[in-house]
Short mmCIF file of C-alpha atoms and ligand atoms in Angstrom, two decimals:
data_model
loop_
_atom_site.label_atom_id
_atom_site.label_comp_id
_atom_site.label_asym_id
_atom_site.label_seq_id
_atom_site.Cartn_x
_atom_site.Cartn_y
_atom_site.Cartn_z
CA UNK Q 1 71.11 29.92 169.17
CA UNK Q 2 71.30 26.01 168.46
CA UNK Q 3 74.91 24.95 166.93
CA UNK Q 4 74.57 24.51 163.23
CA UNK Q 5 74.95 21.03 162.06
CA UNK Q 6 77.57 19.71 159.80
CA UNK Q 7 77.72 16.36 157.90
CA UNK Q 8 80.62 14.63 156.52
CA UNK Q 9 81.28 11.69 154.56
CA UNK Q 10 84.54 10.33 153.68
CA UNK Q 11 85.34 8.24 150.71
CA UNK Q 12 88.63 6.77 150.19
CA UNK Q 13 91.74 6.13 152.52
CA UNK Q 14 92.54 6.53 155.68
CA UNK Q 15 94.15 9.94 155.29
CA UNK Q 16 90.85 10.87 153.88
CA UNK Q 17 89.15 9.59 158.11
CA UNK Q 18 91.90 11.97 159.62
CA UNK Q 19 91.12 15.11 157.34
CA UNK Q 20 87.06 14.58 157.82
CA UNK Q 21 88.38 14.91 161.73
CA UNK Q 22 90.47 17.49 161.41
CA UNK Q 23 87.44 19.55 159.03
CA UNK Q 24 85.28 19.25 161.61
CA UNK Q 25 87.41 20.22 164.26
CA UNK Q 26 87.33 23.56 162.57
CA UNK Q 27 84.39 23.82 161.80
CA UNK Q 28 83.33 23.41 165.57
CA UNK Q 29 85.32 26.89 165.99
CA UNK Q 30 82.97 27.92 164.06
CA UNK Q 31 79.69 27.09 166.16
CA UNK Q 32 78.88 23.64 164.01
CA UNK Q 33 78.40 20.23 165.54
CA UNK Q 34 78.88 16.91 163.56
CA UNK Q 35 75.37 15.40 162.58
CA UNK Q 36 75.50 11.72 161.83
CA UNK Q 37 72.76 11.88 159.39
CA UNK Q 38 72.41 14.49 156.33
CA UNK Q 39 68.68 14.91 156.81
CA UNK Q 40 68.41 17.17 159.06
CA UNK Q 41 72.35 18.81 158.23
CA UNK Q 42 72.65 22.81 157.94
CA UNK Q 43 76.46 21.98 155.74
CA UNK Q 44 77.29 18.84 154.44
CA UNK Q 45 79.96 18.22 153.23
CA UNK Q 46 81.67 15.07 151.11
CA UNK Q 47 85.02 14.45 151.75
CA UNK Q 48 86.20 12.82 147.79
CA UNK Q 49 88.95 10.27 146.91
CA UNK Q 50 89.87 10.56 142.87
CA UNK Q 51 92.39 7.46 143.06
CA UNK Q 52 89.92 4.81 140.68
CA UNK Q 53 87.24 5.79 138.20
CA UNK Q 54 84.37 4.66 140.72
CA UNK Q 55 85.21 6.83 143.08
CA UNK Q 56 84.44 10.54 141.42
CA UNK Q 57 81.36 8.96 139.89
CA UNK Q 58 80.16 7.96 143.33
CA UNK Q 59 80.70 11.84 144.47
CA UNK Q 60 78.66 13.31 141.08
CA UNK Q 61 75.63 10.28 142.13
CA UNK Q 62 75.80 11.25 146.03
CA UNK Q 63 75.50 14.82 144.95
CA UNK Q 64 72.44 13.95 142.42
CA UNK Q 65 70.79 12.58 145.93
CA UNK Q 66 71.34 15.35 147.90
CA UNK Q 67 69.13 17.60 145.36
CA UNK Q 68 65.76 16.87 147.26
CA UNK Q 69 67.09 17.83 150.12
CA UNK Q 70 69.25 21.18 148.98
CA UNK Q 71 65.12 21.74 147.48
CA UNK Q 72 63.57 21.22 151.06
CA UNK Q 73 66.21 23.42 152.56
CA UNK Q 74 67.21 26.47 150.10
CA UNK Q 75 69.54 27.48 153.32
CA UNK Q 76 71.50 24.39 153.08
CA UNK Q 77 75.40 24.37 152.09
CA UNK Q 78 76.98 21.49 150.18
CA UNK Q 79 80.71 21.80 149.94
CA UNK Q 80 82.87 19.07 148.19
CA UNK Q 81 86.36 18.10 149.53
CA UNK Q 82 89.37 15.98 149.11
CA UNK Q 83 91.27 14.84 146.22
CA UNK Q 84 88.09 14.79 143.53
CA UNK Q 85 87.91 18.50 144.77
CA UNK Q 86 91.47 19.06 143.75
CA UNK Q 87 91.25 17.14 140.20
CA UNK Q 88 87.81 18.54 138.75
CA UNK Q 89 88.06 22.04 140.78
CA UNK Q 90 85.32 24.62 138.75
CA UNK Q 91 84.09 21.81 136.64
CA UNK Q 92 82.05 20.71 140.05
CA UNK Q 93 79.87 23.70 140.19
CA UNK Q 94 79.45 23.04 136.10
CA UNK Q 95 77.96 19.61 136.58
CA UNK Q 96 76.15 20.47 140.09
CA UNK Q 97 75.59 24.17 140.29
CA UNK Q 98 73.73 23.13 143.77
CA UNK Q 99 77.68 23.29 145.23
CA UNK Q 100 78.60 25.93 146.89
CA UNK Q 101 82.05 25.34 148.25
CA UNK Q 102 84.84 23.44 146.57
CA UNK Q 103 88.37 22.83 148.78
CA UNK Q 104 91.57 20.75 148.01
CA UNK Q 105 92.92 18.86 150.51
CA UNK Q 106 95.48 21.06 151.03
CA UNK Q 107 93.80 24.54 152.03
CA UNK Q 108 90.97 22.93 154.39
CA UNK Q 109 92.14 25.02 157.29
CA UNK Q 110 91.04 28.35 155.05
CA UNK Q 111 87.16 26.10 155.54
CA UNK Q 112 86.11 28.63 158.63
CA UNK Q 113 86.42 32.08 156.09
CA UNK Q 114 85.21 29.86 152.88
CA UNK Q 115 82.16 29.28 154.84
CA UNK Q 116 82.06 32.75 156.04
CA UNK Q 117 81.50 33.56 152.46
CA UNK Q 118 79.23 30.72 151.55
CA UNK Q 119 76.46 31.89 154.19
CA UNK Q 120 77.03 35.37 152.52
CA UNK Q 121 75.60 33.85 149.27
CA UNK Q 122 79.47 33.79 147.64
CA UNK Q 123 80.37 30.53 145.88
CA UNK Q 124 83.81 29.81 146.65
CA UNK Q 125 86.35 27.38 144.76
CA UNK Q 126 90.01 26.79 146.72
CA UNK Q 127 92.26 23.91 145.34
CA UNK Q 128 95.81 25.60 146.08
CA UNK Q 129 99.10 24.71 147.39
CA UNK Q 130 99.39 27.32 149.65
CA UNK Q 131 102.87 28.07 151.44
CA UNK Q 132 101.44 28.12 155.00
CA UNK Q 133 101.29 24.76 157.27
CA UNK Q 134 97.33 23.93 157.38
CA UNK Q 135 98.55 21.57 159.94
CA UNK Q 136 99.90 24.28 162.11
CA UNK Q 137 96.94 26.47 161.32
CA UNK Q 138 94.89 23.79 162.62
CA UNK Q 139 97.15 23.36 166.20
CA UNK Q 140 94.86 22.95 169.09
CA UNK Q 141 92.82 19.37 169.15
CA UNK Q 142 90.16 19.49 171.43
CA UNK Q 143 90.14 17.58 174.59
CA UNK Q 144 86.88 15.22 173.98
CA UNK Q 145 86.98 11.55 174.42
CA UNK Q 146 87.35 9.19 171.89
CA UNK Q 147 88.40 5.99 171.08
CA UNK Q 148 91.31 4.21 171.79
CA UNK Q 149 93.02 4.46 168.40
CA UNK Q 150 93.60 7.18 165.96
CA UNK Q 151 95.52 8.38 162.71
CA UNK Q 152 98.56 11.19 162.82
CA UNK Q 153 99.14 12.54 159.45
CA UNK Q 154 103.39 12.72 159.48
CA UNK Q 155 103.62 12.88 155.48
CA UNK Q 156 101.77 14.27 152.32
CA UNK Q 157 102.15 14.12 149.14
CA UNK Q 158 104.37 11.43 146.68
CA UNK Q 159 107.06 12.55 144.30
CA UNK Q 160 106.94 8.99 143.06
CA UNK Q 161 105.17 9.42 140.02
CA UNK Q 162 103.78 5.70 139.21
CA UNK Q 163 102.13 5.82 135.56
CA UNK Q 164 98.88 4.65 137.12
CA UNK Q 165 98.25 7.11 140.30
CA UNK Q 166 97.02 10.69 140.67
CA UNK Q 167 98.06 10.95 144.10
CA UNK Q 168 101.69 13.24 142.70
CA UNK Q 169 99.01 15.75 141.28
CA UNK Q 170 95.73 15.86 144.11
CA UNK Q 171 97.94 15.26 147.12
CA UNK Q 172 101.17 17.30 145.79
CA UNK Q 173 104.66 17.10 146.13
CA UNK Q 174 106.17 15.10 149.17
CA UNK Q 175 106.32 17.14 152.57
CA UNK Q 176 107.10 15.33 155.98
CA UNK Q 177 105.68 17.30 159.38
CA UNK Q 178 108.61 18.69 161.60
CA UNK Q 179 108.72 16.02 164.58
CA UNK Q 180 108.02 18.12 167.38
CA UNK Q 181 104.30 19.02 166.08
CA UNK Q 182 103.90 15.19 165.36
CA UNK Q 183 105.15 14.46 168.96
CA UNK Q 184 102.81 16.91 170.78
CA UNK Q 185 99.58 15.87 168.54
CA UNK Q 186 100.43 11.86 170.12
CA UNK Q 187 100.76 13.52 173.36
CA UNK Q 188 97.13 14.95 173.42
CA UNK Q 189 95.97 12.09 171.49
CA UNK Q 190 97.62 10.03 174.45
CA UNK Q 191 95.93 12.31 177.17
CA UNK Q 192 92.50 11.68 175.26
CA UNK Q 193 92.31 7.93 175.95
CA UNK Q 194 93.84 6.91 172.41
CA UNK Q 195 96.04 3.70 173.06
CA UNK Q 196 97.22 3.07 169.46
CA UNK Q 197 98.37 5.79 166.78
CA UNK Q 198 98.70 4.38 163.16
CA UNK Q 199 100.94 7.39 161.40
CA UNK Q 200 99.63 8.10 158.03
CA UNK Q 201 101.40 9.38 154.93
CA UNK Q 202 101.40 8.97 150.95
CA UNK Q 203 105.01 7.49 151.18
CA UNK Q 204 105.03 7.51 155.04
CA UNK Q 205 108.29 5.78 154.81
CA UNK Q 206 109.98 8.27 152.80
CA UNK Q 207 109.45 10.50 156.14
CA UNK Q 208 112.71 13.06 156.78
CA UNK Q 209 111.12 15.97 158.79
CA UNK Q 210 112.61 18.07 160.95
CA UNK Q 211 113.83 16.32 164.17
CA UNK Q 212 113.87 17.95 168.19
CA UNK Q 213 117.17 18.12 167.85
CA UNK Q 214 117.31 20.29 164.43
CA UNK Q 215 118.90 16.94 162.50
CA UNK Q 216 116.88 15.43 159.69
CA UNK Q 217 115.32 12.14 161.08
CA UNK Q 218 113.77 8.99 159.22
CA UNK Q 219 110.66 7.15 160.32
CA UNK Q 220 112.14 4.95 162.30
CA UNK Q 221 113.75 7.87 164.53
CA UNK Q 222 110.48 9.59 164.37
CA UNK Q 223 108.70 5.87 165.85
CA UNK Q 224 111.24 5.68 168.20
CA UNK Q 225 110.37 9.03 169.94
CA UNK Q 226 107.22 8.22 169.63
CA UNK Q 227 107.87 4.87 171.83
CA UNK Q 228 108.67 6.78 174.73
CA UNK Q 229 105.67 8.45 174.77
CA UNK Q 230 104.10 6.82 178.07
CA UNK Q 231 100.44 5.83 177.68
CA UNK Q 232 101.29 4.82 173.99
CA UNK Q 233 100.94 1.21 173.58
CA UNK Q 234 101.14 0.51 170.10
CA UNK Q 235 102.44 2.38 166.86
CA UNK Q 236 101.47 1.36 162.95
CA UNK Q 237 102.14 3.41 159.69
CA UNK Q 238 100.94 2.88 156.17
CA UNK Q 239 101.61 3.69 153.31
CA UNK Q 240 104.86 2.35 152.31
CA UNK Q 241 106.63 2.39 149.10
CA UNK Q 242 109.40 -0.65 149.03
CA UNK Q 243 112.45 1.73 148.02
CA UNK Q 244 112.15 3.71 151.18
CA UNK Q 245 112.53 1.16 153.41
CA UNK Q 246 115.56 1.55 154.93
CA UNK Q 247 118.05 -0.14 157.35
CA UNK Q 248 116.44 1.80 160.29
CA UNK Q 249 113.14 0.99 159.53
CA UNK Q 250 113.66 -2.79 159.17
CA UNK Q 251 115.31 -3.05 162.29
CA UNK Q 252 112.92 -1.17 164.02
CA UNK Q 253 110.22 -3.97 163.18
CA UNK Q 254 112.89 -6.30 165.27
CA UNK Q 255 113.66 -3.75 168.05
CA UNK Q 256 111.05 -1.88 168.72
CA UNK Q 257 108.51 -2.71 171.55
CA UNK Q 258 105.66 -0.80 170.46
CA UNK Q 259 105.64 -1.23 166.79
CA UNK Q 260 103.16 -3.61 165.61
CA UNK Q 261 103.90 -7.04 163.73
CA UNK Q 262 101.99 -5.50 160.49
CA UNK Q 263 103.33 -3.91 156.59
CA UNK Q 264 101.70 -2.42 154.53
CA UNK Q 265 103.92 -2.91 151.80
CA UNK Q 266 102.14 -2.45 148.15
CA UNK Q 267 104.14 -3.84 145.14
CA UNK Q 268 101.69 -3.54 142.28
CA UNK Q 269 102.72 -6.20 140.11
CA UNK Q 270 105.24 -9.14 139.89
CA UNK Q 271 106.31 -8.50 136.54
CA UNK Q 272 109.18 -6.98 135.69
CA UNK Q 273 108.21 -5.62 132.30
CA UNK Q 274 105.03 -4.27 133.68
CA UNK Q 275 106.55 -2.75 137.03
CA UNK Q 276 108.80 -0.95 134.40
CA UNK Q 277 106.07 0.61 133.01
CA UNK Q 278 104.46 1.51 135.77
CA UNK Q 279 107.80 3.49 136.76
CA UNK Q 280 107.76 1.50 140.00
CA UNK Q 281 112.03 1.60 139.31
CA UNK Q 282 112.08 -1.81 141.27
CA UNK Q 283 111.89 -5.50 140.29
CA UNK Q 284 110.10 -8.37 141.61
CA UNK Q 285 113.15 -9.83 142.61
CA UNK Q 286 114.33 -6.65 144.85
CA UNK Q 287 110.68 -7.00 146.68
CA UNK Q 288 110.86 -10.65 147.94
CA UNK Q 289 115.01 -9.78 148.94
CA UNK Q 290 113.60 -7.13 150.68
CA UNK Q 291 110.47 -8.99 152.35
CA UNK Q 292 113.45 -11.92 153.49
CA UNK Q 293 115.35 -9.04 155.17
CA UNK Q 294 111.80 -8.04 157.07
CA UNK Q 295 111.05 -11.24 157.70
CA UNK Q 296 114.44 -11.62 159.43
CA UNK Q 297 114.36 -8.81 161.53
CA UNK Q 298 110.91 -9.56 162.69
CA UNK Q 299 109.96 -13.34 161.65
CA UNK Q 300 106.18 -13.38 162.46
CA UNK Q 301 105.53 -10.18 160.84
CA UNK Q 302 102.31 -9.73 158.44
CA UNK Q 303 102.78 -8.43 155.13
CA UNK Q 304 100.14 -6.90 153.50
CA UNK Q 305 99.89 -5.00 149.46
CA UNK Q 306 97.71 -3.42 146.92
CA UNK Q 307 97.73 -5.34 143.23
CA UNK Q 308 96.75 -3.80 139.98
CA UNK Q 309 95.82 -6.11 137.25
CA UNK Q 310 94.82 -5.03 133.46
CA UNK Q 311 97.21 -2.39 133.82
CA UNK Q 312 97.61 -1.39 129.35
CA UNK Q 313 99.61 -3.79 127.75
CA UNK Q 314 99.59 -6.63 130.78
CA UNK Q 315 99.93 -10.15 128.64
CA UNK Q 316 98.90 -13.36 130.59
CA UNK Q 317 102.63 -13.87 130.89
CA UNK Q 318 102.98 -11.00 133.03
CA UNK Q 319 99.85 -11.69 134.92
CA UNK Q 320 101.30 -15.52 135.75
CA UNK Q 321 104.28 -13.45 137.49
CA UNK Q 322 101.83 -11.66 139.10
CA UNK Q 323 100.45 -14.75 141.04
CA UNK Q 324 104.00 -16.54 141.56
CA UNK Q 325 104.90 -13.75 143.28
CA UNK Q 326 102.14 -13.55 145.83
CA UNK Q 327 102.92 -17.43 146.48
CA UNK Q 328 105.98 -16.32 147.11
CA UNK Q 329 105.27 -13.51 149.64
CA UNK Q 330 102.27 -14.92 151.30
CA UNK Q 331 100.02 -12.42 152.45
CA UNK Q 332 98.37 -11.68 155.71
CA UNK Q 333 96.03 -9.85 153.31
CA UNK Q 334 96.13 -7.62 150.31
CA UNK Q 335 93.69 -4.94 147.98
CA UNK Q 336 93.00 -5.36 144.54
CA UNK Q 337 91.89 -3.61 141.84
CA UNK Q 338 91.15 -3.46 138.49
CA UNK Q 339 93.19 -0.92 136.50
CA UNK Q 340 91.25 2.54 136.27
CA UNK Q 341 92.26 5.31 133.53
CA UNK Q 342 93.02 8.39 135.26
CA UNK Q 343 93.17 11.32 133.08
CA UNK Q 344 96.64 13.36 132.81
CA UNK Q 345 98.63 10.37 134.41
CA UNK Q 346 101.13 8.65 131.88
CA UNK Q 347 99.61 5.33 131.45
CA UNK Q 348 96.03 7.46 130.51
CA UNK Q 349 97.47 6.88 126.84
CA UNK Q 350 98.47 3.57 126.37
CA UNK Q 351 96.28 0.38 125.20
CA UNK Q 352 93.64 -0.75 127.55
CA UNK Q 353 93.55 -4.79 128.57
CA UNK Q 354 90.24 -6.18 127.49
CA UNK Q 355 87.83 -5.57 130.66
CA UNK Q 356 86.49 -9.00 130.63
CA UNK Q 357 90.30 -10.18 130.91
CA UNK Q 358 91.06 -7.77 133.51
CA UNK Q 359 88.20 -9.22 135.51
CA UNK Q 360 89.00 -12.69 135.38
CA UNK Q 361 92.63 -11.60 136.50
CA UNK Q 362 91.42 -9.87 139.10
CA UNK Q 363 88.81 -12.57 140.48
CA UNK Q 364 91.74 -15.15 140.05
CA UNK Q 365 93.77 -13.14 142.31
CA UNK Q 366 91.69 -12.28 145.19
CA UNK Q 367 91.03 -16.11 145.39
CA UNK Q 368 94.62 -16.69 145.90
CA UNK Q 369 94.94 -13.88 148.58
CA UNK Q 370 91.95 -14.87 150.12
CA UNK Q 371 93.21 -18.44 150.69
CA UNK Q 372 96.38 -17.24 151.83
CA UNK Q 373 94.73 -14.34 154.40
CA UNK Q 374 92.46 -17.75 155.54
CA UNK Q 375 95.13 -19.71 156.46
CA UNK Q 376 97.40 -16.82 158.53
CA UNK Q 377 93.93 -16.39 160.37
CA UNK Q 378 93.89 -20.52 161.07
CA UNK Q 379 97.46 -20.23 162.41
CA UNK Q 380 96.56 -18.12 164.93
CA UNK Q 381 94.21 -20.19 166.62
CA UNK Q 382 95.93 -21.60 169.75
CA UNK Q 383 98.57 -18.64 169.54
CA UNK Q 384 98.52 -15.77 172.66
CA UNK Q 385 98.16 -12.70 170.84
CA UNK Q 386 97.94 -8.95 172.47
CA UNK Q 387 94.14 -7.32 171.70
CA UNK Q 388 93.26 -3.58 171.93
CA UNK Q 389 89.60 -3.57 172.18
CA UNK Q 390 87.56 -1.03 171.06
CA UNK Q 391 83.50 -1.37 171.42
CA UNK Q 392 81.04 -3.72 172.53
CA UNK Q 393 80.37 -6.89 170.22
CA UNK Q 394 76.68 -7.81 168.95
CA UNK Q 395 76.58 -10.14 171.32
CA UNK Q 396 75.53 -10.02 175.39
CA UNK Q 397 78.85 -9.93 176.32
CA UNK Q 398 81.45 -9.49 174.22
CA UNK Q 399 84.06 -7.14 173.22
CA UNK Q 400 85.76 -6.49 169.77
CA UNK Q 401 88.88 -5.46 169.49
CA UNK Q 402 92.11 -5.37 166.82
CA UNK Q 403 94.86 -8.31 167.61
CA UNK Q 404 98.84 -7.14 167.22
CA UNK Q 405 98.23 -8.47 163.22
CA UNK Q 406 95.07 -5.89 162.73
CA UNK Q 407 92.70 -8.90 162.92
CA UNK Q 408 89.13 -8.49 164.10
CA UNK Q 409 89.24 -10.85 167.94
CA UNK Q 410 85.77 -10.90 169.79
CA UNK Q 411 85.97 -12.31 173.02
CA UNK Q 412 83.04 -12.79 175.90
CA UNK Q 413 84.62 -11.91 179.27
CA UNK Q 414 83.46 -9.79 182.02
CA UNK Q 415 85.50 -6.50 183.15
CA UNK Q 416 86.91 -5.94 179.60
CA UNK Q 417 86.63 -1.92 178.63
CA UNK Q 418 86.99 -0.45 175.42
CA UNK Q 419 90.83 0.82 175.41
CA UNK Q 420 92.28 -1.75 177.37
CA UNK Q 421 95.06 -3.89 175.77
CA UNK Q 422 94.81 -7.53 177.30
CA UNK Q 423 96.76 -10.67 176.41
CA UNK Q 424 94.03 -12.99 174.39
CA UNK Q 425 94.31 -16.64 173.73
CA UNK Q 426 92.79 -17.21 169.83
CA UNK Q 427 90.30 -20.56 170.09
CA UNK Q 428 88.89 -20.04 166.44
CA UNK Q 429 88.97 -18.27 163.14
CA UNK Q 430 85.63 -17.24 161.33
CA UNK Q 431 85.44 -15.96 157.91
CA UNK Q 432 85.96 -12.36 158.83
CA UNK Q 433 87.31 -12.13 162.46
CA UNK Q 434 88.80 -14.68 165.44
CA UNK Q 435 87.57 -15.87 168.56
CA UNK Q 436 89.53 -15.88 171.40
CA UNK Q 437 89.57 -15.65 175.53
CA UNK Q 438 91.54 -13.86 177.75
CA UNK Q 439 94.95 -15.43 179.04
N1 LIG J 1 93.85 2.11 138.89
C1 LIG J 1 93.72 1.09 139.75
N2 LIG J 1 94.27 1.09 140.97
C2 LIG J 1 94.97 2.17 141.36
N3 LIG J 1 95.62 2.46 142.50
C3 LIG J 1 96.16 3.69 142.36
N4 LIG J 1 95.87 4.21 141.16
C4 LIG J 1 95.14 3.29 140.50
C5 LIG J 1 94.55 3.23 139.21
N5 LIG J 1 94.67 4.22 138.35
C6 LIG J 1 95.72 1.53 143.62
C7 LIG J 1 97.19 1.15 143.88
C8 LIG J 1 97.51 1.91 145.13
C9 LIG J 1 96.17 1.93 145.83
C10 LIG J 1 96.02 2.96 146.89
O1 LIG J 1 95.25 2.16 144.79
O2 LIG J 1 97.26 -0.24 144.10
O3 LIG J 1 98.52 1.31 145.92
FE1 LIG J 2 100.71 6.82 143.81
FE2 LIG J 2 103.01 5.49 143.35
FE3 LIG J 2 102.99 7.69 144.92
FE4 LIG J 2 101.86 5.40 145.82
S1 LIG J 2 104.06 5.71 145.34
S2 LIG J 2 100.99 7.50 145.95
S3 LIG J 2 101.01 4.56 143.92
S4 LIG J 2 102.54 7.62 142.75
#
């Protein structure tokens, strides 16, 4: 019998790319193969993000779209995952009764008896916490090749409860991976061809799972195991939330071989009054003391945030502070976004900033970044900078590949391959990537 064809598409973060992998890694135990188109797809199955308005009404639209195809193919199964999943649960199947399977991000191991049922004609709704590890459930990664880097999952969930963010309620409470599972998933990543692991959590930095040697460890004790793994060239985590980074952590950026020059480090706002209201329980002030004591440890390091502007009762006042902080910081690069009501969070209540205002902030803002993420990519020109490459370039010739600082280098060079880490001498900086040749 021909494998049965599965479909996924991801919305949202990068925790989102790992799950989709991790779906479809057991679904494969299950005789499917991924299908890169969902024309000719037997499941398909859309893997949601709930964190801004936009992205739940993408899912309902995608889902409109995929009617003339569920009416080609009665025998087709559309499941919806992720954190929309999670939020609207039932009310799914209300607005598209064409769904047949509906799974939280937390029970997607249970996918291989969920679909057991769906082909049995059974509708089937999961959004649970369940007690069991899906992660351990889900052990074994196959053995086929793949590219040189990859994401490791080491931390779900946020007990931070920010006024703006859903993330406390889809993702759940916080819950680091014992060490030794993390360690052996590298391992087989390693023995896969993957080069470069970026570890992925909610608060990744708030990491204290269970270490090898039955102690507690942090991230940075869980980054330093991980640079010993041989084969492992370089090591990246995001998301971090600026009260969890600690002493270890910052001097890791300084000590640490493997660790890349790169932080994701989101702040929100730079206003005091507003960060109080977002129940960020820092100030501006304790973010750039903090970003000096980075920047000592590790001066050429590249900070990088998320901003919300409009967020209810944001004055221009507050919006000024906003700015003078980022000149202060001076980002490598940042994301922006407007501030989206999310229903059953705190803020949900309180007095929207007039959209037109919120826009002009937020257009204001991105200029700023932009012209500061311009000129880090100008300094590098002349610099000798380490590049993983990846894949071929669109032109005859040339490779692409990710510099130490996560930019986009393309170089033209014989005998490069994708997974090899080469020294790379940065001759020019276009709009979205650099240029370089090899030292
Ligand atoms: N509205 C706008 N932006 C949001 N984010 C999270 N929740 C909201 C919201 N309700 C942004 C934050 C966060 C990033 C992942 O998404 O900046 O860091
Ligand atoms: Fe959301 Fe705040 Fe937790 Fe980040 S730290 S996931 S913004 S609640």
């Amino acid at each position: 019998m021909d494998p049965k064809k599965l479909f996924i598409r991801t919305y949202g973060c990068q925790m989102n790319v790992y799950d989709s992998e991790r779906m479809a890694e057991a679904m494969g135990g299950q005789g499917y193969v991924e299908t890169d188109t969902p024309d000719d797809a037997d499941m398909i199955l859309l893997n949601t993000c709930h964190i801004r308005e936009k992205a739940a009404e993408k899912v309902y639209s995608e889902l409109g779209r995929l009617k003339d195809l569920k009416a080609a193919n009665p025998d087709l199964k559309i499941g919806v995952a992720g954190c929309v999943a999670q939020a609207e649960g039932e009310e799914i199947m209300k607005r598209q009764p064409m769904v047949d399977l509906v799974v939280g991000p937390q029970t997607y191991h249970r996918l291989p008896d969920m679909v057991k049922s769906v082909s049995e004609g059974t509708k089937v709704v999961d959004t649970d916490f369940p007690l069991e590890d899906k992660f351990e459930v889900l052990k074994n990664r196959p053995k086929a090749r793949r590219a040189p880097t990859a994401f490791l999952t080491v931390q779900e969930g946020c007990d931070k409860f920010c006024a703006f963010c859903v993330v406390p309620y889809t993702r759940g409470a916080e819950v680091s991976r014992p060490a030794e599972r993390i360690l052996r998933e590298a391992r087989e990543l390693v023995e896969r061809g993957v080069r470069e692991i970026t570890l992925l959590g909610q608060n990744v930095n708030a990491y204290h799972g269970e270490g090898t040697n039955g102690a507690t460890w942090s991230l940075a004790r869980l980054i330093w195991a991980l640079n010993d793994i041989d084969g492992l060239e370089r090591i990246r985590f995001t998301t971090s939330h600026p009260n969890d980074m600690s002493d270890d952590l910052i001097a890791a950026h300084g000590e640490c071989e493997k660790l890349m020059p790169y932080l994701h480090l989101p702040v929100q706002s730079g206003s005091d009054r507003i960060l109080k209201r977002m129940n960020r329980s820092h100030t501006a002030e304790d973010y750039l003391r903090l970003i000096k004591r980075i920047r000592a440890a590790r001066p050429d390091i590249l900070i990088s945030g998320d901003f919300i502007v409009g967020f209810p009762e944001e004055t221009d006042a507050d919006f000024e502070d906003t700015m003078s902080l980022i000149r202060d910081v001076g980002y490598g690069q940042a994301f922006s976004f407007k501030y989206s009501t999310r229903p059953g969070t705190p803020a949900a209540e309180r007095p929207l900033v007039d959209d037109a205002v919120a826009s002009e902030r937020l257009q204001r803002l991105q200029s700023l970044i932009n012209e500061q993420a311009r000129s880090v990519m100008e300094d590098m020109v002349g610099r000798e900078i380490g590049v993983l490459f990846e894949k071929k370039g669109r032109m005859e010739g040339q490779m692409v590949g990710k510099s130490d600082y996560l930019h986009a280098v393309h170089v033209t060079a014989e005998g490069i391959a994708a997974g090899d880490l080469r020294r790379v001498r940065i001759t020019g900086a276009g709009p979205n990537s650099l240029a370089g040749a090899l030292v």
